[in-house]
Amino acid sequence: MQQKIIILDFGSQTTQLIGRRVRELDTFCEILPYNKFPKDDPSVIGVILSGSPYSVHDPEAFKVDLDQFVGRLPVLGICYGAQFMAHTLGGKVEKADSREYGRAHLQTVDAENPLFRGFEPHSQVWMSHGDTITAIPADCRVIASTADVQYAAYASTTHPLWAVQFHPEVFHTVQGTQLLRNFVVDICGSKQGWSAASFVDTTVAELKQQVGDDRVILGLSGGVDSSVAAVLLNRAIGSNLTCIFVDHGMLRKNEFRDVMHDYECLGLNVIGVDASDKFFADLAGVTDPEQKRKIIGRDFVEVFNAEARKIEGAKWLAQGTIYPDRIESLNITGKVIKSHHNVGGLPKEMHLQLCEPLKWLFKDEVRRVGRQLGMPEHLITRHPFPGPGLAVRILGDITPDKVRILQDADDIYIRGLRDYKVRLSGEEARRVLAAGVPAAMTDGEIEVSLYDQVWQAGTVLLSTVRSVGVMGDERTYEHPVALRAVTSTDAMTADWAHLPYDFMAKVSNEIINKVKGVNRVCYDISSKPPSTIEWE
């Protein structure tokens, strides 16, 4: 029986990050809405209560019946989870005089308590709350404090219950992983049996049983999720898998050719379809971003279905759906937040069953599985890329010439990011390593490319704008492009990447000199929120 930690989600933006940190401890976990605790599940070895945007005093605040697990299983409350347990079990939570947000240092720590075993003096933590605990339940005692927060952490003396008002899951809490390890491994007793190797072995066996001798169709995008799903299925069912890769004409420069070559080298049975003429014709004159997406989505389904019908005996449609896709598609009240291209059902006329071999994995776990399967590193570390491709990175209508301009500019930018090496240490190095980037630590530093340092990068063509320039003795009146690069852990929030000035100067100069139609390069320094990563 596979052990698991249940993470009850009270709406925090970092709930997924808690899940990722637990998985990094080779322990399976499942994120569930705060009111969906699974009763009578013998595989559950511990419970974590997440943070929340609410105060425990808000009328709409999320509440859970603690009797379901307190006293039965080890419990860790984080931020709102800590405050909710204190409030419910007889303590007191009040509005803080000022919002406690940002870095803090633990002034006193009970090093004998199993939750803080191995902690260093004055360890840095990250606070983010407007309320604060002013009294803890009668059966509890304080186990950590900061200069401003008396009850930074507390523990029960009668039950296996711990609570912290800081966020151990974020990188700014320097020993956060140690704290979670202490809880998950030492307190809950995880045997740490969840790994890329065990996932591959288990999933291949499950796929063989699920699919049997049936034929499976998989739509490839060139991205890491669908590619790993294809290689995993290929290992399980071999030639019974047929992959379809549709080129809508708005991929990156030479991407269709290069990715097809990669897939052939991996031994995949792939049908490549160049449908760019159809997509360009249907997009002619369309400028509205949402309309672009709808047209591309509709055309993709038409092209894909036409190819799929040629495959006799197909009974399954495989997708590269990953765990965050499923979490993001439903919020904790069960209402749809946003639709996902891999979530929401199949076209009825296809009459196919759904196969999602990666549905329990986070993005960094998908990459680890890809390495376990022996896939090339450049496929595994590819940045996220929008399904509509460059169509949503061109402001205004879409034409083959505009796509050509953007492809050339973007190719210079992405190649430059791959070629430029940087040395990282501290929090930045830990963030990059946690994302699965293979790098060796030397004297506390790692060397990686700028491409591996950022979460996502791309170029935007402002085709609705022209600016005056001078090349030689001639006046130009051409388009600007905007470069975008962000750092993130899950794409739910993102900050603009602080790229080196010499790199920016070199890339800008090369784009303007080599790409006909561009005479100005800008850099987007907007964070998410309030901006989105993509411009459209």
Coordinates of C-alpha atoms in Angstrom, one line a residue:
M1 CA 0.0 0.0 0.0
Q2 CA 1.4 3.4 -1.0
Q3 CA 1.7 5.8 1.9
K4 CA 0.4 9.3 1.4
I5 CA 0.2 12.7 3.1
I6 CA -3.1 14.6 2.7
I7 CA -2.8 18.4 2.2
L8 CA -6.1 20.1 2.9
D9 CA -6.3 23.3 0.7
F10 CA -7.8 26.4 2.3
G11 CA -7.1 28.5 -0.8
S12 CA -3.5 29.5 -0.3
Q13 CA -1.4 30.4 -3.4
T14 CA 1.4 28.2 -2.1
T15 CA -0.6 25.0 -1.5
Q16 CA 0.8 23.4 -4.6
L17 CA 4.3 24.3 -3.3
I18 CA 3.6 22.4 -0.1
G19 CA 2.8 19.4 -2.3
R20 CA 5.9 19.7 -4.4
R21 CA 8.1 19.9 -1.2
V22 CA 6.5 16.7 0.1
R23 CA 7.0 14.9 -3.2
E24 CA 10.7 16.0 -3.1
L25 CA 10.9 14.0 0.1
D26 CA 10.0 10.9 -2.0
T27 CA 6.6 10.8 -0.4
F28 CA 3.3 10.7 -2.3
C29 CA 0.8 13.4 -1.3
E30 CA -2.6 14.4 -2.5
I31 CA -4.0 18.0 -2.4
L32 CA -7.7 18.0 -1.5
P33 CA -10.3 20.8 -0.8
Y34 CA -10.4 21.6 2.9
N35 CA -13.8 19.8 3.3
K36 CA -12.9 16.6 1.4
F37 CA -10.8 14.7 3.9
P38 CA -10.9 11.0 3.0
K39 CA -12.4 9.0 5.8
D40 CA -11.2 5.5 6.6
D41 CA -8.2 5.6 4.2
P42 CA -5.5 3.4 5.8
S43 CA -2.8 4.8 3.4
V44 CA -2.9 8.3 5.0
I45 CA 0.0 8.8 7.4
G46 CA -0.4 12.5 8.1
V47 CA -2.3 15.7 7.4
I48 CA -1.1 19.2 6.5
L49 CA -3.5 22.2 6.7
S50 CA -2.5 25.0 4.2
G51 CA -2.7 28.7 4.4
S52 CA -5.6 30.8 3.2
P53 CA -6.5 34.3 2.0
Y54 CA -9.1 34.5 4.8
S55 CA -9.0 35.4 8.4
V56 CA -10.4 32.8 10.8
H57 CA -12.9 35.5 11.9
D58 CA -14.3 36.1 8.3
P59 CA -17.8 34.8 8.0
E60 CA -16.9 33.1 4.7
A61 CA -13.7 31.5 6.2
F62 CA -13.2 27.9 5.3
K63 CA -13.6 25.5 8.2
V64 CA -13.0 21.8 8.7
D65 CA -14.0 19.3 11.4
L66 CA -10.7 18.7 13.2
D67 CA -12.1 15.6 14.9
Q68 CA -11.7 13.7 11.6
F69 CA -7.9 13.5 12.1
V70 CA -6.7 15.4 15.2
G71 CA -5.7 12.7 17.8
R72 CA -5.7 10.0 15.0
L73 CA -3.0 11.2 12.7
P74 CA 0.0 13.6 12.9
V75 CA -1.2 17.1 11.9
L76 CA 0.8 20.1 10.8
G77 CA -0.9 23.5 10.4
I78 CA 0.7 26.2 8.3
C79 CA -0.2 29.9 8.7
Y80 CA -4.0 29.9 8.5
G81 CA -3.9 26.2 9.4
A82 CA -2.0 27.0 12.6
Q83 CA -4.4 29.9 13.4
F84 CA -7.5 27.8 12.6
M85 CA -6.4 25.1 15.0
A86 CA -5.6 27.6 17.7
H87 CA -8.9 29.4 17.3
T88 CA -10.9 26.1 17.2
L89 CA -9.1 24.3 20.0
G90 CA -9.4 27.1 22.7
G91 CA -6.6 29.5 21.8
K92 CA -7.0 33.1 20.6
V93 CA -6.3 34.7 17.2
E94 CA -6.4 38.5 16.8
K95 CA -5.6 41.0 14.1
A96 CA -1.9 41.9 14.2
D97 CA -1.0 45.6 14.8
S98 CA 0.8 45.5 11.5
R99 CA 0.8 42.8 8.8
E100 CA 3.5 40.3 9.5
Y101 CA 5.0 39.8 6.0
G102 CA 8.5 38.9 4.8
R103 CA 11.7 37.6 6.2
A104 CA 12.0 36.9 10.0
H105 CA 14.4 35.0 12.1
L106 CA 13.6 32.5 14.8
Q107 CA 14.9 33.9 18.1
T108 CA 14.0 30.9 20.3
V109 CA 13.6 27.3 19.1
D110 CA 12.9 24.1 21.1
A111 CA 15.6 22.0 19.5
E112 CA 14.4 19.0 21.4
N113 CA 11.0 19.1 19.6
P114 CA 11.0 16.6 16.7
L115 CA 9.6 19.3 14.3
F116 CA 12.7 21.5 14.8
R117 CA 15.4 18.8 14.9
G118 CA 18.5 20.0 13.1
F119 CA 17.6 23.6 13.0
E120 CA 20.3 26.2 13.3
P121 CA 20.2 29.3 15.6
H122 CA 18.3 32.3 14.2
S123 CA 17.1 30.4 11.1
Q124 CA 15.4 32.6 8.5
V125 CA 11.6 32.0 7.9
W126 CA 9.0 33.7 5.8
M127 CA 5.9 35.3 7.4
S128 CA 2.7 36.2 5.5
H129 CA -0.3 36.9 7.7
G130 CA -2.5 39.7 8.9
D131 CA -3.8 37.9 12.0
T132 CA -1.6 36.5 14.8
I133 CA -2.0 33.9 17.5
T134 CA -2.2 35.6 20.9
A135 CA -3.0 32.5 23.0
I136 CA -2.5 28.8 22.3
P137 CA -4.8 25.9 23.4
A138 CA -4.4 24.8 27.0
D139 CA -2.7 21.5 26.0
C140 CA -0.1 23.2 23.8
R141 CA 3.2 24.8 24.3
V142 CA 5.2 27.3 22.3
I143 CA 8.2 25.7 20.4
A144 CA 9.5 28.7 18.4
S145 CA 9.3 32.5 18.5
T146 CA 10.6 35.5 16.5
A147 CA 11.3 39.0 17.7
D148 CA 7.7 40.0 16.8
V149 CA 5.8 36.7 16.9
Q150 CA 5.6 35.0 20.2
Y151 CA 3.8 31.9 18.9
A152 CA 5.7 31.4 15.7
A153 CA 5.2 27.6 16.3
Y154 CA 3.4 25.5 18.9
A155 CA 2.8 21.8 19.6
S156 CA 0.3 19.8 21.5
T157 CA 1.4 17.9 24.6
T158 CA -1.4 15.4 24.2
H159 CA -1.8 14.8 20.5
P160 CA 0.6 14.6 17.5
L161 CA -0.2 18.1 16.5
W162 CA 2.2 20.9 15.4
A163 CA 1.6 24.4 13.9
V164 CA 3.7 27.1 12.4
Q165 CA 2.7 30.7 11.5
F166 CA 5.4 30.9 8.9
H167 CA 5.6 29.2 5.5
P168 CA 8.1 26.3 5.4
E169 CA 7.2 25.5 1.8
V170 CA 8.7 28.8 0.3
F171 CA 12.4 29.2 -0.5
H172 CA 12.8 32.2 1.8
T173 CA 12.3 29.8 4.8
V174 CA 15.9 28.5 4.6
Q175 CA 15.3 25.3 6.6
G176 CA 11.8 24.8 5.4
T177 CA 12.6 21.5 3.7
Q178 CA 14.3 20.3 7.0
L179 CA 11.0 21.1 8.9
L180 CA 8.9 19.3 6.4
R181 CA 11.3 16.3 6.4
N182 CA 11.1 16.2 10.2
F183 CA 7.3 16.1 9.9
V184 CA 6.8 13.8 6.9
V185 CA 9.6 11.3 7.5
D186 CA 10.4 11.3 11.2
I187 CA 7.0 12.1 12.7
C188 CA 4.6 10.6 10.1
G189 CA 7.0 7.7 9.3
S190 CA 7.2 8.0 5.5
K191 CA 9.2 5.1 4.0
Q192 CA 10.1 7.5 1.1
G193 CA 9.0 5.0 -1.6
W194 CA 7.8 7.6 -4.1
S195 CA 10.5 8.3 -6.8
A196 CA 10.8 8.7 -10.6
A197 CA 12.1 5.1 -10.9
S198 CA 9.2 3.6 -8.8
F199 CA 6.7 5.8 -10.7
V200 CA 8.0 4.5 -14.1
D201 CA 7.9 0.9 -13.0
T202 CA 4.4 1.2 -11.5
T203 CA 2.9 3.2 -14.3
V204 CA 4.2 1.0 -17.1
A205 CA 2.6 -2.0 -15.3
E206 CA -0.7 -0.1 -14.8
L207 CA -0.8 1.1 -18.4
K208 CA -0.3 -2.5 -19.7
Q209 CA -3.2 -3.6 -17.6
Q210 CA -5.4 -0.5 -18.4
V211 CA -4.9 -0.5 -22.1
G212 CA -4.0 -4.1 -22.9
D213 CA -3.7 -4.7 -26.6
D214 CA -5.8 -1.6 -27.6
R215 CA -4.5 1.1 -29.8
V216 CA -3.9 4.5 -28.3
I217 CA -3.7 8.0 -29.9
L218 CA -1.7 10.8 -28.3
G219 CA -1.5 14.4 -29.5
L220 CA 2.0 15.8 -29.2
S221 CA 2.8 19.4 -28.7
G222 CA 6.6 19.3 -28.5
G223 CA 6.4 20.2 -24.9
V224 CA 7.8 18.2 -22.0
D225 CA 4.4 16.9 -20.6
S226 CA 3.1 15.3 -23.8
S227 CA 6.6 14.1 -24.8
V228 CA 7.2 12.3 -21.5
A229 CA 3.7 10.8 -21.7
A230 CA 4.5 9.5 -25.1
V231 CA 7.8 7.9 -24.1
L232 CA 6.1 6.3 -21.0
L233 CA 3.3 4.9 -23.1
N234 CA 5.7 3.7 -25.7
R235 CA 7.6 1.7 -23.1
A236 CA 4.3 0.1 -22.0
I237 CA 2.6 -0.6 -25.3
G238 CA 5.1 0.0 -28.1
S239 CA 3.7 0.1 -31.6
N240 CA 0.1 0.3 -30.3
L241 CA 0.8 4.0 -29.6
T242 CA 0.3 6.4 -32.5
C243 CA 1.3 10.1 -31.9
I244 CA 0.0 13.0 -33.9
F245 CA 2.0 16.2 -34.1
V246 CA 0.1 19.1 -35.7
D247 CA 2.1 22.1 -37.1
H248 CA -0.3 25.1 -37.0
G249 CA 2.5 27.3 -38.5
M250 CA 3.1 29.3 -35.3
L251 CA 5.7 27.1 -33.6
R252 CA 9.2 28.4 -32.9
K253 CA 11.8 28.5 -35.7
N254 CA 12.5 25.0 -37.1
E255 CA 10.6 23.5 -34.2
F256 CA 8.4 21.2 -36.2
R257 CA 11.5 19.7 -38.0
D258 CA 13.6 19.5 -34.9
V259 CA 11.0 18.0 -32.6
M260 CA 10.0 15.4 -35.3
H261 CA 13.7 14.4 -35.4
D262 CA 13.8 14.1 -31.6
Y263 CA 10.7 11.9 -31.6
E264 CA 12.0 9.6 -34.3
C265 CA 15.3 9.2 -32.3
L266 CA 13.2 8.2 -29.3
G267 CA 11.5 5.4 -31.4
L268 CA 8.0 6.9 -31.3
N269 CA 5.5 6.3 -34.0
V270 CA 4.6 9.9 -35.0
I271 CA 2.5 11.3 -37.7
G272 CA 3.5 14.9 -38.5
V273 CA 0.8 17.1 -40.1
D274 CA 1.6 20.4 -41.7
A275 CA -1.7 22.3 -41.5
S276 CA -0.3 25.8 -41.4
D277 CA -2.1 26.9 -44.6
K278 CA -5.5 26.2 -43.0
F279 CA -4.6 28.0 -39.7
F280 CA -3.3 31.1 -41.5
A281 CA -6.3 31.3 -43.7
D282 CA -8.8 31.0 -40.8
L283 CA -6.8 33.6 -38.7
A284 CA -6.6 36.1 -41.5
G285 CA -7.7 39.6 -40.2
V286 CA -8.4 38.4 -36.7
T287 CA -7.0 40.6 -34.0
D288 CA -8.9 39.7 -30.8
P289 CA -6.7 37.4 -28.6
E290 CA -9.6 35.2 -27.4
Q291 CA -10.9 34.8 -30.9
K292 CA -7.4 33.7 -32.0
R293 CA -7.4 31.0 -29.3
K294 CA -10.8 29.8 -30.3
I295 CA -10.0 29.5 -34.0
I296 CA -6.7 27.7 -33.3
G297 CA -8.4 25.3 -30.8
R298 CA -11.2 24.6 -33.2
D299 CA -8.9 24.0 -36.2
F300 CA -6.6 21.8 -34.1
V301 CA -9.5 19.5 -33.1
E302 CA -10.6 19.3 -36.7
V303 CA -7.1 18.4 -38.0
F304 CA -6.4 16.0 -35.1
N305 CA -9.7 14.3 -35.5
A306 CA -9.3 13.8 -39.3
E307 CA -5.9 12.1 -38.7
A308 CA -7.2 10.1 -35.7
R309 CA -10.1 8.6 -37.8
K310 CA -7.5 7.1 -40.1
I311 CA -6.1 5.0 -37.3
E312 CA -8.1 1.8 -37.2
G313 CA -9.1 0.2 -33.9
A314 CA -8.1 3.1 -31.7
K315 CA -9.9 3.0 -28.3
W316 CA -7.9 5.4 -26.2
L317 CA -6.9 9.1 -26.3
A318 CA -3.8 9.8 -24.2
Q319 CA -3.0 13.3 -22.9
G320 CA -0.1 14.9 -21.0
T321 CA -2.4 16.2 -18.2
I322 CA -0.4 16.8 -15.1
Y323 CA -1.5 17.3 -11.5
P324 CA -1.4 21.2 -11.5
D325 CA -3.8 21.1 -14.5
R326 CA -6.3 19.3 -12.5
I327 CA -5.8 21.4 -9.3
E328 CA -6.0 24.7 -11.3
S329 CA -9.2 23.7 -13.1
L330 CA -11.3 23.4 -9.9
N331 CA -11.0 25.6 -6.9
I332 CA -11.8 24.5 -3.4
T333 CA -15.5 25.2 -3.8
G334 CA -15.6 23.0 -6.9
K335 CA -16.2 25.9 -9.4
V336 CA -14.1 26.2 -12.5
I337 CA -11.4 28.8 -12.3
K338 CA -10.1 28.4 -15.8
S339 CA -10.4 25.8 -18.5
H340 CA -7.4 23.7 -19.4
H341 CA -6.7 22.3 -22.8
N342 CA -6.1 18.9 -21.2
V343 CA -9.1 19.0 -18.8
G344 CA -12.8 18.9 -19.4
G345 CA -13.6 15.8 -21.6
L346 CA -13.2 14.6 -25.1
P347 CA -15.0 15.3 -28.4
K348 CA -18.1 13.1 -28.2
E349 CA -17.8 11.9 -31.8
M350 CA -14.4 10.3 -31.1
H351 CA -15.8 7.7 -28.7
L352 CA -12.5 7.2 -27.1
Q353 CA -11.6 6.5 -23.5
L354 CA -9.1 8.8 -21.7
C355 CA -5.6 7.8 -20.6
E356 CA -3.6 10.3 -18.5
P357 CA -0.4 8.6 -17.3
L358 CA 1.1 11.8 -15.7
K359 CA -2.1 13.0 -13.9
W360 CA -0.5 12.7 -10.4
L361 CA 2.8 14.5 -11.3
F362 CA 4.0 18.0 -10.8
K363 CA 6.1 19.6 -13.6
D364 CA 9.5 19.0 -11.9
E365 CA 8.5 15.4 -11.3
V366 CA 7.6 15.0 -15.0
R367 CA 11.1 16.2 -15.8
R368 CA 12.6 13.6 -13.4
V369 CA 10.6 10.9 -15.0
G370 CA 11.8 12.0 -18.4
R371 CA 15.4 11.7 -17.2
Q372 CA 14.6 8.3 -15.8
L373 CA 13.3 7.3 -19.2
G374 CA 16.5 8.4 -20.9
M375 CA 15.1 11.4 -22.8
P376 CA 17.4 14.1 -24.1
E377 CA 17.9 17.0 -21.7
H378 CA 16.9 19.7 -24.2
L379 CA 13.4 18.1 -24.5
I380 CA 13.1 17.7 -20.7
T381 CA 14.1 21.3 -19.8
R382 CA 12.0 23.1 -22.5
H383 CA 10.2 26.1 -21.2
P384 CA 6.4 26.1 -21.2
F385 CA 5.0 27.3 -24.5
P386 CA 1.4 28.4 -25.2
G387 CA -0.8 26.0 -27.2
P388 CA -1.7 28.7 -29.8
G389 CA 2.0 29.3 -30.2
L390 CA 3.3 32.6 -31.5
A391 CA -0.2 33.6 -32.4
V392 CA -0.7 35.0 -28.9
R393 CA 2.8 36.6 -29.0
I394 CA 1.9 38.7 -32.0
L395 CA -0.2 41.8 -31.2
G396 CA -2.7 42.3 -34.0
D397 CA -3.6 40.0 -37.0
I398 CA -1.5 37.0 -38.0
T399 CA 0.4 36.7 -41.2
P400 CA 3.2 34.4 -42.3
D401 CA 5.6 37.3 -42.6
K402 CA 4.9 38.5 -39.0
V403 CA 5.4 34.9 -37.8
R404 CA 8.7 34.8 -39.7
I405 CA 9.9 38.1 -38.0
L406 CA 9.0 36.8 -34.6
Q407 CA 10.5 33.4 -35.2
D408 CA 13.8 34.9 -36.2
A409 CA 13.9 37.4 -33.2
D410 CA 12.8 34.7 -30.8
D411 CA 15.4 32.2 -32.1
I412 CA 18.2 34.7 -31.4
Y413 CA 16.9 35.4 -27.9
I414 CA 16.4 31.7 -26.9
R415 CA 19.8 30.6 -28.3
G416 CA 21.4 33.5 -26.4
L417 CA 19.8 32.4 -23.1
R418 CA 21.1 28.9 -23.7
D419 CA 24.6 30.0 -24.4
Y420 CA 25.0 32.5 -21.6
K421 CA 26.3 30.9 -18.4
V422 CA 25.8 32.2 -14.8
R423 CA 26.9 31.1 -11.4
L424 CA 24.3 31.0 -8.7
S425 CA 24.4 30.5 -4.9
G426 CA 22.0 30.7 -1.9
E427 CA 18.3 30.9 -2.5
E428 CA 18.6 31.3 -6.2
A429 CA 20.7 28.1 -6.5
R430 CA 18.3 26.2 -4.3
R431 CA 15.3 27.3 -6.5
V432 CA 17.0 26.2 -9.7
L433 CA 18.0 22.9 -8.3
A434 CA 14.6 22.2 -6.9
A435 CA 13.1 22.8 -10.3
G436 CA 15.1 19.7 -11.5
V437 CA 17.9 21.5 -13.4
P438 CA 20.9 19.1 -13.4
A439 CA 23.8 21.1 -12.0
A440 CA 26.7 20.2 -9.7
M441 CA 27.3 22.3 -6.6
T442 CA 30.9 23.4 -6.2
D443 CA 31.9 25.6 -3.3
G444 CA 28.3 26.5 -2.6
E445 CA 27.7 27.6 -6.3
I446 CA 26.2 26.0 -9.4
E447 CA 26.8 27.0 -13.0
V448 CA 23.8 27.0 -15.3
S449 CA 22.6 28.7 -18.5
L450 CA 20.3 31.7 -18.3
Y451 CA 17.7 29.5 -20.0
D452 CA 17.8 27.1 -17.1
Q453 CA 17.7 29.9 -14.5
V454 CA 14.4 31.3 -15.8
W455 CA 11.0 29.6 -15.8
Q456 CA 9.8 30.8 -19.1
A457 CA 11.1 33.2 -21.8
G458 CA 9.8 34.4 -25.1
T459 CA 9.6 37.2 -27.6
V460 CA 6.5 39.4 -28.4
L461 CA 6.0 41.2 -31.7
L462 CA 4.2 44.5 -31.3
S463 CA 3.0 44.4 -34.9
T464 CA 0.4 47.1 -34.2
V465 CA 3.2 49.5 -33.4
R466 CA 5.9 51.1 -35.5
S467 CA 8.8 53.2 -34.3
V468 CA 11.3 55.4 -36.1
G469 CA 14.9 54.2 -36.2
V470 CA 18.1 54.9 -38.1
M471 CA 20.2 52.2 -39.8
G472 CA 23.3 53.6 -41.6
D473 CA 22.1 56.9 -43.1
E474 CA 18.6 55.7 -43.7
R475 CA 15.4 56.3 -41.6
T476 CA 13.5 53.1 -40.7
Y477 CA 9.9 52.8 -39.6
E478 CA 9.6 49.2 -38.3
H479 CA 8.2 47.1 -35.4
P480 CA 9.5 46.8 -31.9
V481 CA 9.8 43.5 -30.1
A482 CA 9.5 42.9 -26.4
L483 CA 11.5 40.2 -24.6
R484 CA 9.9 38.4 -21.7
A485 CA 11.6 36.3 -19.1
V486 CA 10.2 35.3 -15.7
T487 CA 11.2 33.3 -12.6
S488 CA 8.6 31.2 -11.0
T489 CA 7.9 27.8 -9.3
D490 CA 4.5 27.0 -10.6
A491 CA 3.5 29.9 -13.0
M492 CA 0.7 31.0 -10.6
T493 CA 2.9 33.9 -9.6
A494 CA 6.0 35.1 -11.4
D495 CA 8.6 37.8 -11.2
W496 CA 10.5 39.3 -14.1
A497 CA 14.0 37.8 -14.4
H498 CA 16.9 40.3 -13.8
L499 CA 19.0 39.4 -16.9
P500 CA 22.5 40.7 -17.1
Y501 CA 22.9 44.0 -19.0
D502 CA 25.7 42.7 -21.2
F503 CA 23.5 39.8 -22.3
M504 CA 20.6 42.2 -23.0
A505 CA 22.8 44.5 -25.0
K506 CA 24.2 41.7 -27.1
V507 CA 20.8 40.1 -27.9
S508 CA 19.2 43.5 -28.7
N509 CA 22.0 44.4 -31.1
E510 CA 21.9 41.0 -32.8
I511 CA 18.1 41.1 -33.3
I512 CA 18.1 44.6 -34.7
N513 CA 21.0 43.9 -37.1
K514 CA 19.8 40.5 -38.3
V515 CA 15.9 40.5 -38.2
K516 CA 14.4 42.5 -41.1
G517 CA 11.3 44.3 -39.9
V518 CA 12.6 45.1 -36.3
N519 CA 14.3 48.3 -35.2
R520 CA 13.7 48.4 -31.5
V521 CA 14.0 45.9 -28.6
C522 CA 12.2 46.4 -25.2
Y523 CA 12.3 44.3 -22.0
D524 CA 9.1 43.5 -20.1
I525 CA 9.7 44.1 -16.3
S526 CA 6.1 43.3 -15.2
S527 CA 5.4 40.7 -12.5
K528 CA 2.4 38.3 -12.3
P529 CA 0.1 39.6 -10.8
P530 CA -0.9 42.1 -12.0
S531 CA 0.4 41.2 -15.4
T532 CA 0.2 37.7 -17.0
I533 CA 3.2 35.9 -18.4
E534 CA 1.9 35.9 -21.9
W535 CA 0.8 39.2 -23.4
E536 CA -2.4 37.7 -24.9

